mmCIF file of C-alpha atoms in Angstrom:
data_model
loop_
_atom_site.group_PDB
_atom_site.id
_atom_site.type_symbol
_atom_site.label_atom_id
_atom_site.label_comp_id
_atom_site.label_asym_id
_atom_site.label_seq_id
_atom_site.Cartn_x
_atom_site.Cartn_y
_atom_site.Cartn_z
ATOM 1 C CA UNK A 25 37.128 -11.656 -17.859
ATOM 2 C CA UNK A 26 37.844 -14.631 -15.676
ATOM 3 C CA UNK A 27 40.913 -14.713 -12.896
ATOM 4 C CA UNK A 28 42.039 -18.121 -11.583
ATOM 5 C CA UNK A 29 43.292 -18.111 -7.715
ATOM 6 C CA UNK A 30 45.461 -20.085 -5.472
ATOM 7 C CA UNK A 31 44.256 -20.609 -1.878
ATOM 8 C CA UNK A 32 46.385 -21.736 0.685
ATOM 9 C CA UNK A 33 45.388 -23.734 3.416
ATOM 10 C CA UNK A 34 47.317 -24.146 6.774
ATOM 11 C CA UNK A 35 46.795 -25.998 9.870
ATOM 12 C CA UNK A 36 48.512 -25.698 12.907
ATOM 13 C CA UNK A 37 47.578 -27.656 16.180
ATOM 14 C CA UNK A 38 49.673 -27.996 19.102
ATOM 15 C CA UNK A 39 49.585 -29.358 22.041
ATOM 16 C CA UNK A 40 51.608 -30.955 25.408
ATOM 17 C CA UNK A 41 52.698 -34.235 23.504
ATOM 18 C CA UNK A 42 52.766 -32.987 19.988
ATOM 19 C CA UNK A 43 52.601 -30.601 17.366
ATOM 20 C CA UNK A 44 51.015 -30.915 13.771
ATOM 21 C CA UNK A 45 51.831 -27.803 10.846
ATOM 22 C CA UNK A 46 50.186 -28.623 7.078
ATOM 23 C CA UNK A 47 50.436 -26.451 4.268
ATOM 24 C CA UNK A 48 48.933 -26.810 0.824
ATOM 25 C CA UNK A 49 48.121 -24.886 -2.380
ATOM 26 C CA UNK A 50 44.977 -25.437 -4.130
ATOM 27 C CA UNK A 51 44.102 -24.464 -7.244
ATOM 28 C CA UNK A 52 40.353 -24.184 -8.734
ATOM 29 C CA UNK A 53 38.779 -26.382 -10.842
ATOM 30 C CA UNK A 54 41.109 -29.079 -9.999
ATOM 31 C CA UNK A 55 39.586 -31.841 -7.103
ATOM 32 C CA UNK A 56 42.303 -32.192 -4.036
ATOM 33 C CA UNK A 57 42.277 -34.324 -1.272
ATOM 34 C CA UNK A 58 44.472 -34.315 1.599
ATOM 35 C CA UNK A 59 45.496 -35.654 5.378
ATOM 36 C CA UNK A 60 46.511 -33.971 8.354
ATOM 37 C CA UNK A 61 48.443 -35.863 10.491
ATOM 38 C CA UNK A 62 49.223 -35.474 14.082
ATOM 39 C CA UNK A 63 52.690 -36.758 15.313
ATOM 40 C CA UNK A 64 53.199 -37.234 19.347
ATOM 41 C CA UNK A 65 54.952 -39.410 21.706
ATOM 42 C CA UNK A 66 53.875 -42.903 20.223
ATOM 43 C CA UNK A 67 50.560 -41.386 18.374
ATOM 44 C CA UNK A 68 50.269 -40.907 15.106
ATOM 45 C CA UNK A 69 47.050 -39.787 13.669
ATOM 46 C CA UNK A 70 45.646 -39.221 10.462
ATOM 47 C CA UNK A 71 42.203 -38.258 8.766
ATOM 48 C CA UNK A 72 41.529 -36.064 5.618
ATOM 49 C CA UNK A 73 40.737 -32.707 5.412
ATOM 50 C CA UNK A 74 37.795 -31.344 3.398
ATOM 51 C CA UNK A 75 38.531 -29.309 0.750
ATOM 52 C CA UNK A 76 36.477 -26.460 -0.980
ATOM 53 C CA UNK A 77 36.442 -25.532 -4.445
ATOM 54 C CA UNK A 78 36.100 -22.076 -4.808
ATOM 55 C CA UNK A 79 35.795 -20.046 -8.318
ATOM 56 C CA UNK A 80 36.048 -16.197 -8.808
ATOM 57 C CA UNK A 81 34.430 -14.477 -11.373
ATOM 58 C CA UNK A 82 35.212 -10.536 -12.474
ATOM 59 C CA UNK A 83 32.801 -8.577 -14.512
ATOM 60 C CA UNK A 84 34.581 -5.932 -16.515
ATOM 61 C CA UNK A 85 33.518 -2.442 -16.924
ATOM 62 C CA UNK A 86 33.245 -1.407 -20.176
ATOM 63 C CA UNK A 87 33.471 2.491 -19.001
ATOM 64 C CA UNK A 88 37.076 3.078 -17.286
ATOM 65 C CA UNK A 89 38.418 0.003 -18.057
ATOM 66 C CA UNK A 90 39.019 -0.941 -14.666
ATOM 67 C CA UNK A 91 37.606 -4.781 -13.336
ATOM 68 C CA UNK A 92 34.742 -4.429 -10.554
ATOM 69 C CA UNK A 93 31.906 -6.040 -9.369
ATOM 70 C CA UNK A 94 33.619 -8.800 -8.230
ATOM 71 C CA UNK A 95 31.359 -12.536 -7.717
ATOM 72 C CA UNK A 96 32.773 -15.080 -5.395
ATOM 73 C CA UNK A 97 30.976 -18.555 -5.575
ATOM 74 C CA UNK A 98 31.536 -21.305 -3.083
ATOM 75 C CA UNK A 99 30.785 -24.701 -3.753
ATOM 76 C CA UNK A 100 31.165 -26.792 -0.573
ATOM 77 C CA UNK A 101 31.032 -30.829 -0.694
ATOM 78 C CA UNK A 102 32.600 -32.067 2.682
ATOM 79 C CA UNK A 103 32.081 -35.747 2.273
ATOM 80 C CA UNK A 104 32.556 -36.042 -1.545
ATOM 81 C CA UNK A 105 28.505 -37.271 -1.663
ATOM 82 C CA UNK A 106 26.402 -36.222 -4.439
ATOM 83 C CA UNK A 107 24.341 -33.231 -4.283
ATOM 84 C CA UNK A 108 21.620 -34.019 -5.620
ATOM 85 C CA UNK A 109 19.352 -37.350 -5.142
ATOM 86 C CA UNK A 110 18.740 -39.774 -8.119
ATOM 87 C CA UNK A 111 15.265 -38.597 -10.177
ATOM 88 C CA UNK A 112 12.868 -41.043 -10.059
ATOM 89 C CA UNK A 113 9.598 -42.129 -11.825
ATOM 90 C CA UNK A 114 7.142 -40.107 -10.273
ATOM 91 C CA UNK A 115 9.220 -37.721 -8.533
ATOM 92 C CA UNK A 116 7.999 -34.799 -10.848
ATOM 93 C CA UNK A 117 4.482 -36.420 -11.450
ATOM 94 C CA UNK A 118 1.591 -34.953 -9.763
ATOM 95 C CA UNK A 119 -2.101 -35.928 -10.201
ATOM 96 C CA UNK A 120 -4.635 -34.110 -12.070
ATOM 97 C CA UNK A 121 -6.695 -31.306 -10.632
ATOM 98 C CA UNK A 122 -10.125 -32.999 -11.119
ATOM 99 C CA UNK A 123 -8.796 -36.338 -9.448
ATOM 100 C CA UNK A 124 -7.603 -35.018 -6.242
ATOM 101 C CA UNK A 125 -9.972 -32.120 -6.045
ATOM 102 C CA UNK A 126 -12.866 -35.011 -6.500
ATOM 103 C CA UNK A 127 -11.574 -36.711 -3.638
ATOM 104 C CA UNK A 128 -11.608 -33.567 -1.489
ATOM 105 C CA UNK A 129 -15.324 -34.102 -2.200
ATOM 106 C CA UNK A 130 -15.804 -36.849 -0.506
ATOM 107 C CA UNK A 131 -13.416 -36.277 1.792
ATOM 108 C CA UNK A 132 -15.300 -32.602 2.620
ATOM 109 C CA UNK A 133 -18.860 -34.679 2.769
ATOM 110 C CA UNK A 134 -17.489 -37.213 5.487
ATOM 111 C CA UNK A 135 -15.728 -34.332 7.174
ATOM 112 C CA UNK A 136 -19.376 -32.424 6.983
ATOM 113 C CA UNK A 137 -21.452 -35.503 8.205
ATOM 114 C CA UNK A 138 -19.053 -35.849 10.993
ATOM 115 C CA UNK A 139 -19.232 -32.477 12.049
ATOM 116 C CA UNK A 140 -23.152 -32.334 12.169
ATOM 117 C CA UNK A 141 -23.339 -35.631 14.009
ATOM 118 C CA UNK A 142 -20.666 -34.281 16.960
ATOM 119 C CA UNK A 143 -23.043 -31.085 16.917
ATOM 120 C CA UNK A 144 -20.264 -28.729 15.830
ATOM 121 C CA UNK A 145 -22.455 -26.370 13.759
ATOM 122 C CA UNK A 146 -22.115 -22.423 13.772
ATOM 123 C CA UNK A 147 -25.521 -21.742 14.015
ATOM 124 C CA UNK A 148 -25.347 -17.821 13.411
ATOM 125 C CA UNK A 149 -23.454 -18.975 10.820
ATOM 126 C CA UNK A 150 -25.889 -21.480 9.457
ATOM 127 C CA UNK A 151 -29.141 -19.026 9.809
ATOM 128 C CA UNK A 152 -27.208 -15.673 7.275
ATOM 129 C CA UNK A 153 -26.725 -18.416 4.680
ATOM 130 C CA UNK A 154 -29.898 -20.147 5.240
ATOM 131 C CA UNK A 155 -31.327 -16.457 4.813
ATOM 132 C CA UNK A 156 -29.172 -15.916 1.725
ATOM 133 C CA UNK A 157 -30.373 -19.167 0.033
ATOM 134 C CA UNK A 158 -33.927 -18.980 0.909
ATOM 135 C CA UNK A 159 -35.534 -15.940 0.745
ATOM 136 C CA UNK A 160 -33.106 -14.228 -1.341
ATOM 137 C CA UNK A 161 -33.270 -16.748 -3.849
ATOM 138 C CA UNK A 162 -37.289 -16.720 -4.063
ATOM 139 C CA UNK A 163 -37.949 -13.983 -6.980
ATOM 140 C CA UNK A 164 -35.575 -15.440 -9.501
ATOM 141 C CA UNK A 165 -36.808 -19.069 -8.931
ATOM 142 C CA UNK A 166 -40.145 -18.318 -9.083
ATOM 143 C CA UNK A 167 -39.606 -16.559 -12.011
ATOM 144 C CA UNK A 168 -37.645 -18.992 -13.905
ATOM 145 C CA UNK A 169 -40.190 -21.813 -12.952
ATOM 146 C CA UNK A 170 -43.042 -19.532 -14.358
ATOM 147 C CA UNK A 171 -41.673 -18.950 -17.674
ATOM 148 C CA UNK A 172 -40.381 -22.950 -17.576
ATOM 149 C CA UNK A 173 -44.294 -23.955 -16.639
ATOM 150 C CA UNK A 174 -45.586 -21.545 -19.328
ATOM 151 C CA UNK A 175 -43.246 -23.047 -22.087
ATOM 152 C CA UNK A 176 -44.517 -26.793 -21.139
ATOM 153 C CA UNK A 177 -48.301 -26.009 -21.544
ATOM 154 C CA UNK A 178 -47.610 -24.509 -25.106
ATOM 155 C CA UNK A 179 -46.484 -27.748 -26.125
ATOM 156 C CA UNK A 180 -48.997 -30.014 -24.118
ATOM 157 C CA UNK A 181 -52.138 -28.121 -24.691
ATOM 158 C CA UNK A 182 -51.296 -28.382 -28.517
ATOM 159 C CA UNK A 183 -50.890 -31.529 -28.793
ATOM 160 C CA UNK A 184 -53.211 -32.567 -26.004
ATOM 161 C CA UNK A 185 -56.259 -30.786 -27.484
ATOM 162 C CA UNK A 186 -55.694 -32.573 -31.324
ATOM 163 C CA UNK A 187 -56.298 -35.707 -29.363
ATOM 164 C CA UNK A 188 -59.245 -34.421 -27.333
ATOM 165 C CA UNK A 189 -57.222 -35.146 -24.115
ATOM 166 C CA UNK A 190 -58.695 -31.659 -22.425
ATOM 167 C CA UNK A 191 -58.438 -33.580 -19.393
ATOM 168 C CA UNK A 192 -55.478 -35.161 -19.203
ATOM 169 C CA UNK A 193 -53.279 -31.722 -19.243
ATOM 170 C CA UNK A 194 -53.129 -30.322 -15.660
ATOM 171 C CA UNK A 195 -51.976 -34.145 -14.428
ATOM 172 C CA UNK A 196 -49.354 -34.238 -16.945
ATOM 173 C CA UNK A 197 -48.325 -31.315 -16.008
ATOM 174 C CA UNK A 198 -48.532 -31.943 -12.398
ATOM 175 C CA UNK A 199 -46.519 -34.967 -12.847
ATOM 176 C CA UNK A 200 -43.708 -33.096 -15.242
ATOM 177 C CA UNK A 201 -43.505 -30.415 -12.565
ATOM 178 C CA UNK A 202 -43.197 -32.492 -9.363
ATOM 179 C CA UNK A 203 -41.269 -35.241 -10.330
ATOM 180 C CA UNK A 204 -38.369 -33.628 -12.341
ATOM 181 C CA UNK A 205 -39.131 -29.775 -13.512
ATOM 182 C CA UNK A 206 -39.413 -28.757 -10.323
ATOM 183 C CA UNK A 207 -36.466 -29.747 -8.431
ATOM 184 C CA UNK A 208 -34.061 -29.663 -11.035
ATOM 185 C CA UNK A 209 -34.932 -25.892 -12.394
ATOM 186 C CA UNK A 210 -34.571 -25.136 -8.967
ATOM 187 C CA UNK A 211 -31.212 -26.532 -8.408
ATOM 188 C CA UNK A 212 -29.970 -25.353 -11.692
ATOM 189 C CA UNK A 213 -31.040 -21.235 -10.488
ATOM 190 C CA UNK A 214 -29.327 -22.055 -7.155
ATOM 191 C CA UNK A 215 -25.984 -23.629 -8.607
ATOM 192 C CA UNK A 216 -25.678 -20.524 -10.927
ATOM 193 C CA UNK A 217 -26.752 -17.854 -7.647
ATOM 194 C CA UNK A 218 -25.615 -19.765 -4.742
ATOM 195 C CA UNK A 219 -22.807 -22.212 -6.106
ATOM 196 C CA UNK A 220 -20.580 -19.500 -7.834
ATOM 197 C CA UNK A 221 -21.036 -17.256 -4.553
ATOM 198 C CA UNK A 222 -19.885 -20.177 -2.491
ATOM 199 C CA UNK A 223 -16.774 -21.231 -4.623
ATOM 200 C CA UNK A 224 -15.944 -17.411 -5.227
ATOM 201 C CA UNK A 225 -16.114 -16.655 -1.588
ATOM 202 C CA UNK A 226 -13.834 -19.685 -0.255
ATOM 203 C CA UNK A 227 -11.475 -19.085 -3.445
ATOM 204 C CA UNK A 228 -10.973 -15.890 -2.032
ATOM 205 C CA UNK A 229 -10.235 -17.026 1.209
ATOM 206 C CA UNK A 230 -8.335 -19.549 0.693
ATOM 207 C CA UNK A 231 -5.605 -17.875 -1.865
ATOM 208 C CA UNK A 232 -5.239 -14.858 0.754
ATOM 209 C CA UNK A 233 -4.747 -17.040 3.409
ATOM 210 C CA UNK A 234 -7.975 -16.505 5.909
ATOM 211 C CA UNK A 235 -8.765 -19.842 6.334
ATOM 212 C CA UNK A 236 -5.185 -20.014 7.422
ATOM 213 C CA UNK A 237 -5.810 -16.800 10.134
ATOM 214 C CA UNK A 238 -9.111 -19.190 11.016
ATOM 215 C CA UNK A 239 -7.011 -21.734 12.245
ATOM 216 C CA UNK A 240 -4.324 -19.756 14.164
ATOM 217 C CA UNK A 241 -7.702 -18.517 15.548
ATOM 218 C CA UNK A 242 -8.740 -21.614 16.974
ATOM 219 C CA UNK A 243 -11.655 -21.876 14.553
ATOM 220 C CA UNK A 244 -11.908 -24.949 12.408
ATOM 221 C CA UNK A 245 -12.862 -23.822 8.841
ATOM 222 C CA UNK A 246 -15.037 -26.518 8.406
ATOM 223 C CA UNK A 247 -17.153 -25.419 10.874
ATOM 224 C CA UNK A 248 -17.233 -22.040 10.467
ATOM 225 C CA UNK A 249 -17.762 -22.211 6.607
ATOM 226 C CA UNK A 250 -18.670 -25.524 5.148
ATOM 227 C CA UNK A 251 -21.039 -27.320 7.646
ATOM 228 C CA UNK A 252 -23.452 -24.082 7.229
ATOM 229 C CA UNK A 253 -23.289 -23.168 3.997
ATOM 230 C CA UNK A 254 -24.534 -26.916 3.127
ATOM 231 C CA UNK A 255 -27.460 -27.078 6.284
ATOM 232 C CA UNK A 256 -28.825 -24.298 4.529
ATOM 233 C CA UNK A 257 -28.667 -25.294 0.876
ATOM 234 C CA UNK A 258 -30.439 -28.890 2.356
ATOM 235 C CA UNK A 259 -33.043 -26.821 4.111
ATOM 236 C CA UNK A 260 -34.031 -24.148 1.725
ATOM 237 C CA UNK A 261 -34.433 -26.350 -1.321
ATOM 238 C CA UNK A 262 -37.413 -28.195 -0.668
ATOM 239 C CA UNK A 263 -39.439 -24.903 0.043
ATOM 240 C CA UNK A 264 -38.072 -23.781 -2.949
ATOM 241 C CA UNK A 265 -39.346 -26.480 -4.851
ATOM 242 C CA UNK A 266 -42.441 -26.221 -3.518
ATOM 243 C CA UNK A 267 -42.836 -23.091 -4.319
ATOM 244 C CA UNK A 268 -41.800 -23.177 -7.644
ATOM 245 C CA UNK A 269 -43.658 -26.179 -8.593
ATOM 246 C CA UNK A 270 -46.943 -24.162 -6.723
ATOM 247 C CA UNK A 271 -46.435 -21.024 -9.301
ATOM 248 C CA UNK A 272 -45.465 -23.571 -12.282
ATOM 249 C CA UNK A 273 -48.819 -24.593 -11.981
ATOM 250 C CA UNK A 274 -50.964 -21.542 -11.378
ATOM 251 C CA UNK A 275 -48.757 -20.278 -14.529
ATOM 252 C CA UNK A 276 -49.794 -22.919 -16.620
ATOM 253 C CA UNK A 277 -53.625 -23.248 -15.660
ATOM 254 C CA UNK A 278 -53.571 -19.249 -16.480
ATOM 255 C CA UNK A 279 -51.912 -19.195 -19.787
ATOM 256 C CA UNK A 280 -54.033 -22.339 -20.520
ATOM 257 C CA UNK A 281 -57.206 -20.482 -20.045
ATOM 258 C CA UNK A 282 -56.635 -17.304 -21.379
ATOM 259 C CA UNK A 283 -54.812 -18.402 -24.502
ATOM 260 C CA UNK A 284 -56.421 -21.944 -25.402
ATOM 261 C CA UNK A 285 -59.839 -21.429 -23.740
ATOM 262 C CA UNK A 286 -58.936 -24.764 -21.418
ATOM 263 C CA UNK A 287 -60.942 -23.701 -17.454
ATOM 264 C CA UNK A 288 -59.010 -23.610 -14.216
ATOM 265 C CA UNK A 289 -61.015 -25.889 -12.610
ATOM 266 C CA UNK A 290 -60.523 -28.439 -15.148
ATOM 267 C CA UNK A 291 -56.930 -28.461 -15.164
ATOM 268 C CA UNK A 292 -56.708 -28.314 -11.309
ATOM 269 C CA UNK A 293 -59.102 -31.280 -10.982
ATOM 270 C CA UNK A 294 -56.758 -33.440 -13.324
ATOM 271 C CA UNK A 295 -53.828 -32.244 -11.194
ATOM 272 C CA UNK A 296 -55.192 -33.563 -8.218
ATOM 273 C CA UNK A 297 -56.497 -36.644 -9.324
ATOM 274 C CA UNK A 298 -53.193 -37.393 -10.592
ATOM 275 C CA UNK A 299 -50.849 -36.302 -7.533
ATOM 276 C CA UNK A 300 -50.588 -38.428 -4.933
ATOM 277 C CA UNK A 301 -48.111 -37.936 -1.516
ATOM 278 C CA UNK A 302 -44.949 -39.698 -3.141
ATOM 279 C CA UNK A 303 -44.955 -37.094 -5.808
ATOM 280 C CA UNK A 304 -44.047 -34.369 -3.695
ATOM 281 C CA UNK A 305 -42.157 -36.001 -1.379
ATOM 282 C CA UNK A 306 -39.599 -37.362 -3.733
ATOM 283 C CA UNK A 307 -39.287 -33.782 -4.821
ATOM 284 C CA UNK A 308 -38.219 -32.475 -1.885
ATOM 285 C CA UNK A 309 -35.952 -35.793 -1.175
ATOM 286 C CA UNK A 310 -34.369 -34.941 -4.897
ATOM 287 C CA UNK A 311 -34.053 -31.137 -4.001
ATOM 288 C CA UNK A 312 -32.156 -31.907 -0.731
ATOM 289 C CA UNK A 313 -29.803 -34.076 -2.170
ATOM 290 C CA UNK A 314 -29.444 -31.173 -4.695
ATOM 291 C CA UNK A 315 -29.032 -28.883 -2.357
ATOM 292 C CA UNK A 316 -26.190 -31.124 -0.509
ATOM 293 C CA UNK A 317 -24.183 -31.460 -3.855
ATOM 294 C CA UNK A 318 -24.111 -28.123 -5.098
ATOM 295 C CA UNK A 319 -22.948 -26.509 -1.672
ATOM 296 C CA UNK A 320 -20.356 -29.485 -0.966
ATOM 297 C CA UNK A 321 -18.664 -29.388 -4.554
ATOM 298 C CA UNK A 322 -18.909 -25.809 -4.528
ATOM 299 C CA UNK A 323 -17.308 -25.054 -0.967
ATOM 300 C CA UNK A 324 -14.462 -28.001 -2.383
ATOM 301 C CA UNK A 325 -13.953 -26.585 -5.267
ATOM 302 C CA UNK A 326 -13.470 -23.070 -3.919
ATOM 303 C CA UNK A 327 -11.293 -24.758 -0.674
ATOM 304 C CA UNK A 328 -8.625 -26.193 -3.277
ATOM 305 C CA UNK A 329 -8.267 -23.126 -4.923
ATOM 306 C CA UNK A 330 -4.678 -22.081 -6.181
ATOM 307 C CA UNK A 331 -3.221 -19.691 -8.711
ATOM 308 C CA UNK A 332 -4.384 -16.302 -6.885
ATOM 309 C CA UNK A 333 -7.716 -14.503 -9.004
ATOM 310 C CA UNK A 334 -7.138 -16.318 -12.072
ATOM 311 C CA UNK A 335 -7.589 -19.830 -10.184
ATOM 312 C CA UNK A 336 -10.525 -18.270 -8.310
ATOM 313 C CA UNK A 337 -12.591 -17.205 -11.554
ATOM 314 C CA UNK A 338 -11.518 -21.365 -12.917
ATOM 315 C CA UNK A 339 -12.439 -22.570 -9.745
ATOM 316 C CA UNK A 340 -16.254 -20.672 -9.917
ATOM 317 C CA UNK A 341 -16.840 -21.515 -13.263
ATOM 318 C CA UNK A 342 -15.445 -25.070 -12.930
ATOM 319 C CA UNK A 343 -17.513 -25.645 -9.646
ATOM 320 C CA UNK A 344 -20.718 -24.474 -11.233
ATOM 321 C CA UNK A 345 -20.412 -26.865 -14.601
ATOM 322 C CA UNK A 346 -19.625 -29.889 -12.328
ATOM 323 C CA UNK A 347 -22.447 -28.965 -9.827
ATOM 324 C CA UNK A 348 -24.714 -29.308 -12.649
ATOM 325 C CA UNK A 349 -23.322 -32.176 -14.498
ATOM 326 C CA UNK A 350 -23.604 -33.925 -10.340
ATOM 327 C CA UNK A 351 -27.215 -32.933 -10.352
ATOM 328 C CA UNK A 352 -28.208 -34.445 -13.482
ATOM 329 C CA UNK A 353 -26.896 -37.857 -12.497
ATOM 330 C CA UNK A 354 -28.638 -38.135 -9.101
ATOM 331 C CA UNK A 355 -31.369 -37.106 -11.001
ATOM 332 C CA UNK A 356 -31.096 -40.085 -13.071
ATOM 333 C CA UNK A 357 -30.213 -42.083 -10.305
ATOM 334 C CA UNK A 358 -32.942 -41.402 -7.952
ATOM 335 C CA UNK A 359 -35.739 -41.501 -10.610
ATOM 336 C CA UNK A 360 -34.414 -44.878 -11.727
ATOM 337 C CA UNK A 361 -34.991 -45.274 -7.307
ATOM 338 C CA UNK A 362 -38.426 -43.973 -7.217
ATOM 339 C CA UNK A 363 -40.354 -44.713 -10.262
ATOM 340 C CA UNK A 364 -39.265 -47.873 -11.861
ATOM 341 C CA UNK A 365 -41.862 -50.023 -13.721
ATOM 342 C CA UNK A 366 -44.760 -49.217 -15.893
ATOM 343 C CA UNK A 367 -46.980 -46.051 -13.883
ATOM 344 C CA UNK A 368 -50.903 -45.670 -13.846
ATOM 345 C CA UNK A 369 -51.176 -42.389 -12.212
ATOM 346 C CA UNK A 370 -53.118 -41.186 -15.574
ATOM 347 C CA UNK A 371 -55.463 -43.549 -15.733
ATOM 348 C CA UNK A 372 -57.437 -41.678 -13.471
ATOM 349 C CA UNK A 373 -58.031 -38.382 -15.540
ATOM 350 C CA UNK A 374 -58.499 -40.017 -18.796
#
C-alpha cells in the first residue's frame, strides 16, 4: 500500500529593516521550484529555495491488518544537477589480469635491482630462504636428475653401440647434461617446490592484508620479502646444477656399465675430452637467470593476488605454468647466445 503526503514548507526571517514569511505545499512526485523574497526599506531580494522530493512508502501487515513498518526515502538534488556523471568508453573497462600482472614483473625486477644496488637487503631474511632453496631442495633434484640421466643413456648407448660409437657416449652425454639437461631439470624441480611456496606464501599475505601491517610497520615489503627470496633462488641454482649434472653423470656411466657392459673409465674419458670451461659456466649463467625468473614471477604473481583462497590456489598454479613457459624461452634465447654456428667439441672422442 502506498500513501501520498503533503509537506509544507515555511520560512520566516526577520530582522531591523524587514521581515520575509513564505509558505508552500508540496506534493511528491511533482518537481517545484520556488523564491523567497526579502522585502525592506528599499531592498528587495530574491533567490530560490531548494526543494526536496520526498516519497513514503507503507508495508502492510498481512496479520492484524494494521499498516507498519513504515520506509521514508529522501531524494535530495539542491542545484537541479544530475546525479550521476555521463558513462564513458572505458569507464567500466579494465585490463586483463595477465597484462597488468606482467607488467608488475618488470616493474618488481627494476624495483628488486634497485633495492640490491642501494644495499637494502634483509640478510636474515635472505640466508632462511637461501637455506630453504638450497639444501632443502638437494634430495629431490638429485633424484630427478638421476632418473633423467639414466633415461638418456638407454637411448644413446642403443643407438650409439649399432654404430660402434662406444666412445662417443659419455661426451654426448656430458654435453646433453651441461648445456641444457642440467639447468633446466633443475629449474623445472625448483619452480614446482620453490615457485608454488613463494606465490602461495605472498598470496596469503597479501589477501589478509600483512603486507599492508608491513608497511604501517615501517618495513618495505620488497625488502623484507622479494629482494631475498630472489638472492637466494640466484645463488642456490648453480650448485644445484652442478650437482645434478655431477650425479647425472655418475648415473649414467653406472647403468652404462652394469647393463650394456660399456667401462667407467671409458665413458669418463670421452666426458672430459669433450667438456671444456664454457660448458659449465653457461650452465650456471642459464641456472641463475632461472633462478631470477622463477622467484620474481612467482613473488609477482603471488603480490597481485585477489579473490581471497580461491585467487591464491589460481595465482600458485598460474605462477608455476608461466615460470616454466619463462624458462623455456631464455633457454632458447641464451643457447641461440652461447652456441651459435656449427660445434666440434666431438671431434675429439671420435
Amino acid at each position: 500500500m502506498r500513501t501520498a503526503s503533503q509537506h509544507h514548507l515555511m520560512y520566516y526571517f526577520s530582522s531591523r529593516r524587514g521581515s520575509c514569511k513564505f509558505h508552500q505545499a508540496i506534493k511528491p512526485g511533482v518537481r517545484n521550484s520556488s523564491q523567497i523574497s526579502f522585502t525592506g526599506r528599499g531592498q528587495n531580494l530574491q533567490f530560490p529555495a531548494p526543494i526536496r522530493k520526498t516519497r513514503l512508502f507503507v508495508i502492510s501487515n498481512t496479520d492484524d491488518g494494521y499498516a507498519c513498518v513504515p520506509l521514508l526515502e529522501e531524494e535530495c538534488n539542491t542545484n537541479n544537477a544530475p546525479t550521476s556523471e555521463p558513462e564513458t568508453i572505458f569507464s567500466k573497462w579494465s585490463p586483463p589480469s595477465f597484462l597488468w600482472r606482467g607488467l608488475s614483473v618488470l616493474v618488481l625486477a627494476g624495483q628488486v635491482i634497485i633495492r640490491i644496488l642501494k644495499g637494502k637487503v634483509h640478510w636474515g631474511n635472505t640466508l632462511e630462504q637461501l637455506e630453504r632453496v638450497g639444501p632443502k631442495s638437494v634430495g629431490v633434484c638429485l633424484l630427478t636428475s638421476a632418473f633423467v640421466g639414466m633415461a638418456f643413456t638407454i637411448q644413446f648407448v642403443r643407438e650409439f653401440t649399432r654404430l660402434g660409437l662406444n666412445r662417443s657416449i659419455g661426451g654426448v652425454l656430458a654435453l646433453a647434461f651441461s648445456r641444457e639437461l642440467s639447468p633446466v631439470v633443475t629449474s623445472i624441480v625448483i619452480a614446482g617446490r620453490i615457485g608454488s611456496a613463494f606465490a602461495a606464501e605472498l598470496g596469503t599475505m597479501q589477501v589478509s592484508e600483512q603486507t599492508d601491517t608491513l608497511r604501517v610497520l615501517g618495513s618495505n615489503p620488497i625488502d623484507y620479502l622479494v629482494t631475498p627470496r630472489v638472492i637466494a633462488s640466484s645463488l642456490a641454482l648453480p650448485f644445484l646444477t652442478l650437482m645434478c649434472f655431477t650425479i647425472g653423470m655418475a648415473s649414467s656411466a653406472l647403468l652404462a656399465e652394469s647393463v650394456y657392459g660399456i667401462s667407467i673409465n671409458i665413458i669418463l674419458d670421452s666426458a672430459q675430452r669433450v667438456l671444456q670451461s664454457w660448458d659449465i659456466i653457461s650452465a650456471m649463467i642459464k641456472s641463475q637467470v632461472f633462478g631470477m625468473i622463477i622467484s620474481i614471477v612467482s613473488c609477482a604473481w603471488g603480490a597481485t593476488t585477489i579473490g581471497g583462497a580461491k585467487g591464491v590456489g589460481e595465482s600458485t598454479t598460474s605462477a608455476v605454468v608461466i615460470s616454466l613457459v619463462g624458462i623455456f624461452m631464455a633457454d632458447f634465447a641464451l643457447s641461440y647466445c652461447f652456441f651459435q654456428g656449427a660445434g666440434d667439441s666431438l671431434k675429439n672422442c671420435v
